[in-house]
């Protein structure tokens, strides 16, 4: 069985619960993938069986998991061990097959096709301890934020949105609405909303995040540049090209101040400036920035698809700006060749270039 087909249990959360008073730590298990995705269990007892059987404490509907596959054992010192119950496909900790293993913070345990995450939450000793309560809730919010980011990376936008909304609500309540961690959650939530086509929500999230970060960060902090750039992209998608252009020019200035004139982040902002100028009907003014963005990208050789997109943008600027149309045609052909190679998500891009070439012929 290949590694990618296996269940992963990720143990994380900061401290090793075997150190210090074991009563202060409670493991919290969430299933991240497979048909049992979303299952959430607090490990409160001394033993939990895991398997396909409905008699197991943690049931996984997974053909790669035995009926009684493994057992989690929480010992008196607060540590957790995983015991393989003579399963067919075995139990793995950090890619090594085990029969019994002590799980440390960050260990990965693989069992079938399901991914779970286990983090340790601190047990509140006193209802009056506001600081401890906030720490616990923030740890849980961090777990939710990481989980939401994982769902986003897997393309599960609906679940990512729900999970990130939960993380945001906890952080706003416990840390206050102006906390940097709130801003970080808003930025990720904006990406999800943009992916769902909910541009108004994405814009609101990014505007809030930017307002928070501007209170504490240096005006030339590249982290601000990333938020400004993201907000510009959302506004461009909403056809607010002039506002988008202003934001991308600001982002380019921030990135150049922080990284120098030849950094890939500068190229990213320049490419967006070029697209905004094209959208505003100023192709001649787009040529210089797109030339510069392409030169940076080609010198760093980062991502042939990104370079192909830049070549096509420059082709359009040259053609519409009455520049070198022969070169514009060649740039578009080179872009089409890359899109035609079958890279992920390039089918629609090839169709756009093909349509453009059909109506923009040389000689």
PDB file of N, CA, C and O in Angstrom, residues 17 221 232:
ATOM      1  N   UNK A  17       2.524  16.440  26.233  1.00  0.00           N
ATOM      2  CA  UNK A  17       1.715  16.290  27.421  1.00  0.00           C
ATOM      3  C   UNK A  17       2.289  15.322  28.443  1.00  0.00           C
ATOM      4  O   UNK A  17       1.808  15.254  29.561  1.00  0.00           O
ATOM      5  N   UNK A 221       6.164  46.745   5.077  1.00  0.00           N
ATOM      6  CA  UNK A 221       6.231  45.329   5.442  1.00  0.00           C
ATOM      7  C   UNK A 221       5.656  44.497   4.299  1.00  0.00           C
ATOM      8  O   UNK A 221       4.533  44.740   3.852  1.00  0.00           O
ATOM      9  N   UNK A 232      -6.330  43.798  -4.425  1.00  0.00           N
ATOM     10  CA  UNK A 232      -6.355  44.276  -5.801  1.00  0.00           C
ATOM     11  C   UNK A 232      -6.897  43.230  -6.765  1.00  0.00           C
ATOM     12  O   UNK A 232      -7.660  43.548  -7.681  1.00  0.00           O
TER      13      UNK A 232
END
